[in-house]
């Protein structure tokens, strides 16, 4: 039973299209994240939700919009895709108590290729 | 400012030998967690080991140990008895007590030679 699952695993699409990536976790965690891993493998936080509330919103173009319908789900919608959006997008989850410094559990990643 | 620094972009190690991956961090918090993750060529992020800032003992998990030197702000990963399956990218990360996210270093690629 996968703890953090993302779909789809691969997306290939044309510039200008809109796409969504879905994420679900069954760990009972309060906090979920989206990370972007670029072509140089650098991992950068994009967004985080804690109990459906947006708590981290890094400098990301407005074309990216996260949505958390409940604390077990976090989706990422990307409008007007650009070549530079090609990357691997990781969803992750964690316990969310104040003062907690434990690990994040990652999904398998969704590789987005924009042509 | 970069919170996590990994200065070794790539390393080669002979099978069955030990390898040390360097990581230094920057924080003014007293409470934080340090992590190492492994990313094989298949792409998933695998959690390896955790060290809390108040832990007095160095963390160990099987063949992985974390050499924690708090005064030097260093959290090096030691992989003992390397195996071919250890070939991967390794990321050091930190989570500060007042922050929900993990901040990652740039990663070190390890290649194990037979």
PDB file of C-alpha atoms in Angstrom, chain A residues 9-10 31 33 35 37 40-45 48 50 55-56 58 88 90 94-109, chain B residues 2 31-35 37 39-47 50-53 89 91 95-107:
ATOM      1  CA  UNK A   9       4.012   9.417 -13.230  1.00  0.00           C
ATOM      2  CA  UNK A  10       4.808  10.822 -16.652  1.00  0.00           C
ATOM      3  CA  UNK A  31       1.171  18.589   6.111  1.00  0.00           C
ATOM      4  CA  UNK A  33       4.228  19.586  -0.011  1.00  0.00           C
ATOM      5  CA  UNK A  35       8.807  20.109  -4.541  1.00  0.00           C
ATOM      6  CA  UNK A  37      13.491  18.924  -9.044  1.00  0.00           C
ATOM      7  CA  UNK A  40      20.450  19.720 -12.274  1.00  0.00           C
ATOM      8  CA  UNK A  41      18.658  17.622  -9.636  1.00  0.00           C
ATOM      9  CA  UNK A  42      18.204  20.551  -7.292  1.00  0.00           C
ATOM     10  CA  UNK A  43      15.123  20.122  -5.067  1.00  0.00           C
ATOM     11  CA  UNK A  44      13.189  23.278  -4.337  1.00  0.00           C
ATOM     12  CA  UNK A  45      10.058  23.702  -2.239  1.00  0.00           C
ATOM     13  CA  UNK A  48       3.009  23.401   1.483  1.00  0.00           C
ATOM     14  CA  UNK A  50      -1.113  22.153   6.713  1.00  0.00           C
ATOM     15  CA  UNK A  55       1.543  27.706   4.753  1.00  0.00           C
ATOM     16  CA  UNK A  56       4.404  27.859   2.266  1.00  0.00           C
ATOM     17  CA  UNK A  58       7.614  30.152  -2.479  1.00  0.00           C
ATOM     18  CA  UNK A  88      10.188  16.186 -11.850  1.00  0.00           C
ATOM     19  CA  UNK A  90       7.531  15.489  -6.005  1.00  0.00           C
ATOM     20  CA  UNK A  94       4.843  14.949   7.065  1.00  0.00           C
ATOM     21  CA  UNK A  95       3.461  15.226  10.547  1.00  0.00           C
ATOM     22  CA  UNK A  96       2.641  18.844  11.179  1.00  0.00           C
ATOM     23  CA  UNK A  97       2.853  19.469  14.902  1.00  0.00           C
ATOM     24  CA  UNK A  98       4.559  22.650  16.020  1.00  0.00           C
ATOM     25  CA  UNK A  99       8.159  21.866  16.884  1.00  0.00           C
ATOM     26  CA  UNK A 100       8.271  18.630  14.880  1.00  0.00           C
ATOM     27  CA  UNK A 101      11.505  18.202  12.951  1.00  0.00           C
ATOM     28  CA  UNK A 102      10.995  14.745  11.482  1.00  0.00           C
ATOM     29  CA  UNK A 103      11.248  13.464   7.940  1.00  0.00           C
ATOM     30  CA  UNK A 104       9.134  14.001   4.873  1.00  0.00           C
ATOM     31  CA  UNK A 105       7.744  11.023   3.025  1.00  0.00           C
ATOM     32  CA  UNK A 106       7.981  11.436  -0.729  1.00  0.00           C
ATOM     33  CA  UNK A 107       5.902  10.175  -3.594  1.00  0.00           C
ATOM     34  CA  UNK A 108       7.589   8.616  -6.607  1.00  0.00           C
ATOM     35  CA  UNK A 109       7.628  11.858  -8.550  1.00  0.00           C
TER      36      UNK A 109
ATOM     37  CA  UNK B   2      22.470  28.403   1.294  1.00  0.00           C
ATOM     38  CA  UNK B  31      16.234  22.680  17.463  1.00  0.00           C
ATOM     39  CA  UNK B  32      16.433  21.133  14.010  1.00  0.00           C
ATOM     40  CA  UNK B  33      16.580  17.825  12.234  1.00  0.00           C
ATOM     41  CA  UNK B  34      19.172  16.612   9.739  1.00  0.00           C
ATOM     42  CA  UNK B  35      18.442  14.009   7.089  1.00  0.00           C
ATOM     43  CA  UNK B  37      17.957  10.826   1.361  1.00  0.00           C
ATOM     44  CA  UNK B  39      17.785   8.982  -5.018  1.00  0.00           C
ATOM     45  CA  UNK B  40      18.646   6.033  -7.299  1.00  0.00           C
ATOM     46  CA  UNK B  41      18.418   6.293 -11.064  1.00  0.00           C
ATOM     47  CA  UNK B  42      14.784   5.168 -10.859  1.00  0.00           C
ATOM     48  CA  UNK B  43      14.054   8.561  -9.322  1.00  0.00           C
ATOM     49  CA  UNK B  44      12.320   7.945  -6.006  1.00  0.00           C
ATOM     50  CA  UNK B  45      13.454   9.688  -2.821  1.00  0.00           C
ATOM     51  CA  UNK B  46      14.389   7.178  -0.137  1.00  0.00           C
ATOM     52  CA  UNK B  47      14.813   8.352   3.442  1.00  0.00           C
ATOM     53  CA  UNK B  50      17.781  11.206  10.757  1.00  0.00           C
ATOM     54  CA  UNK B  51      19.703  13.114  13.407  1.00  0.00           C
ATOM     55  CA  UNK B  52      17.986  15.458  15.831  1.00  0.00           C
ATOM     56  CA  UNK B  53      19.975  18.451  17.016  1.00  0.00           C
ATOM     57  CA  UNK B  89      22.520  10.538  -5.711  1.00  0.00           C
ATOM     58  CA  UNK B  91      20.951  14.498  -0.576  1.00  0.00           C
ATOM     59  CA  UNK B  95      14.357  20.963   8.881  1.00  0.00           C
ATOM     60  CA  UNK B  96      14.399  23.839  11.351  1.00  0.00           C
ATOM     61  CA  UNK B  97      11.948  23.853  14.222  1.00  0.00           C
ATOM     62  CA  UNK B  98      10.103  26.935  13.018  1.00  0.00           C
ATOM     63  CA  UNK B  99       9.885  25.752   9.445  1.00  0.00           C
ATOM     64  CA  UNK B 100       7.710  23.085   7.913  1.00  0.00           C
ATOM     65  CA  UNK B 101       9.904  22.380   4.922  1.00  0.00           C
ATOM     66  CA  UNK B 102      13.105  20.446   4.295  1.00  0.00           C
ATOM     67  CA  UNK B 103      15.910  22.455   2.722  1.00  0.00           C
ATOM     68  CA  UNK B 104      18.120  20.308   0.516  1.00  0.00           C
ATOM     69  CA  UNK B 105      21.734  20.431  -0.546  1.00  0.00           C
ATOM     70  CA  UNK B 106      22.767  20.083  -4.176  1.00  0.00           C
ATOM     71  CA  UNK B 107      23.449  16.365  -3.806  1.00  0.00           C
TER      72      UNK B 107
END
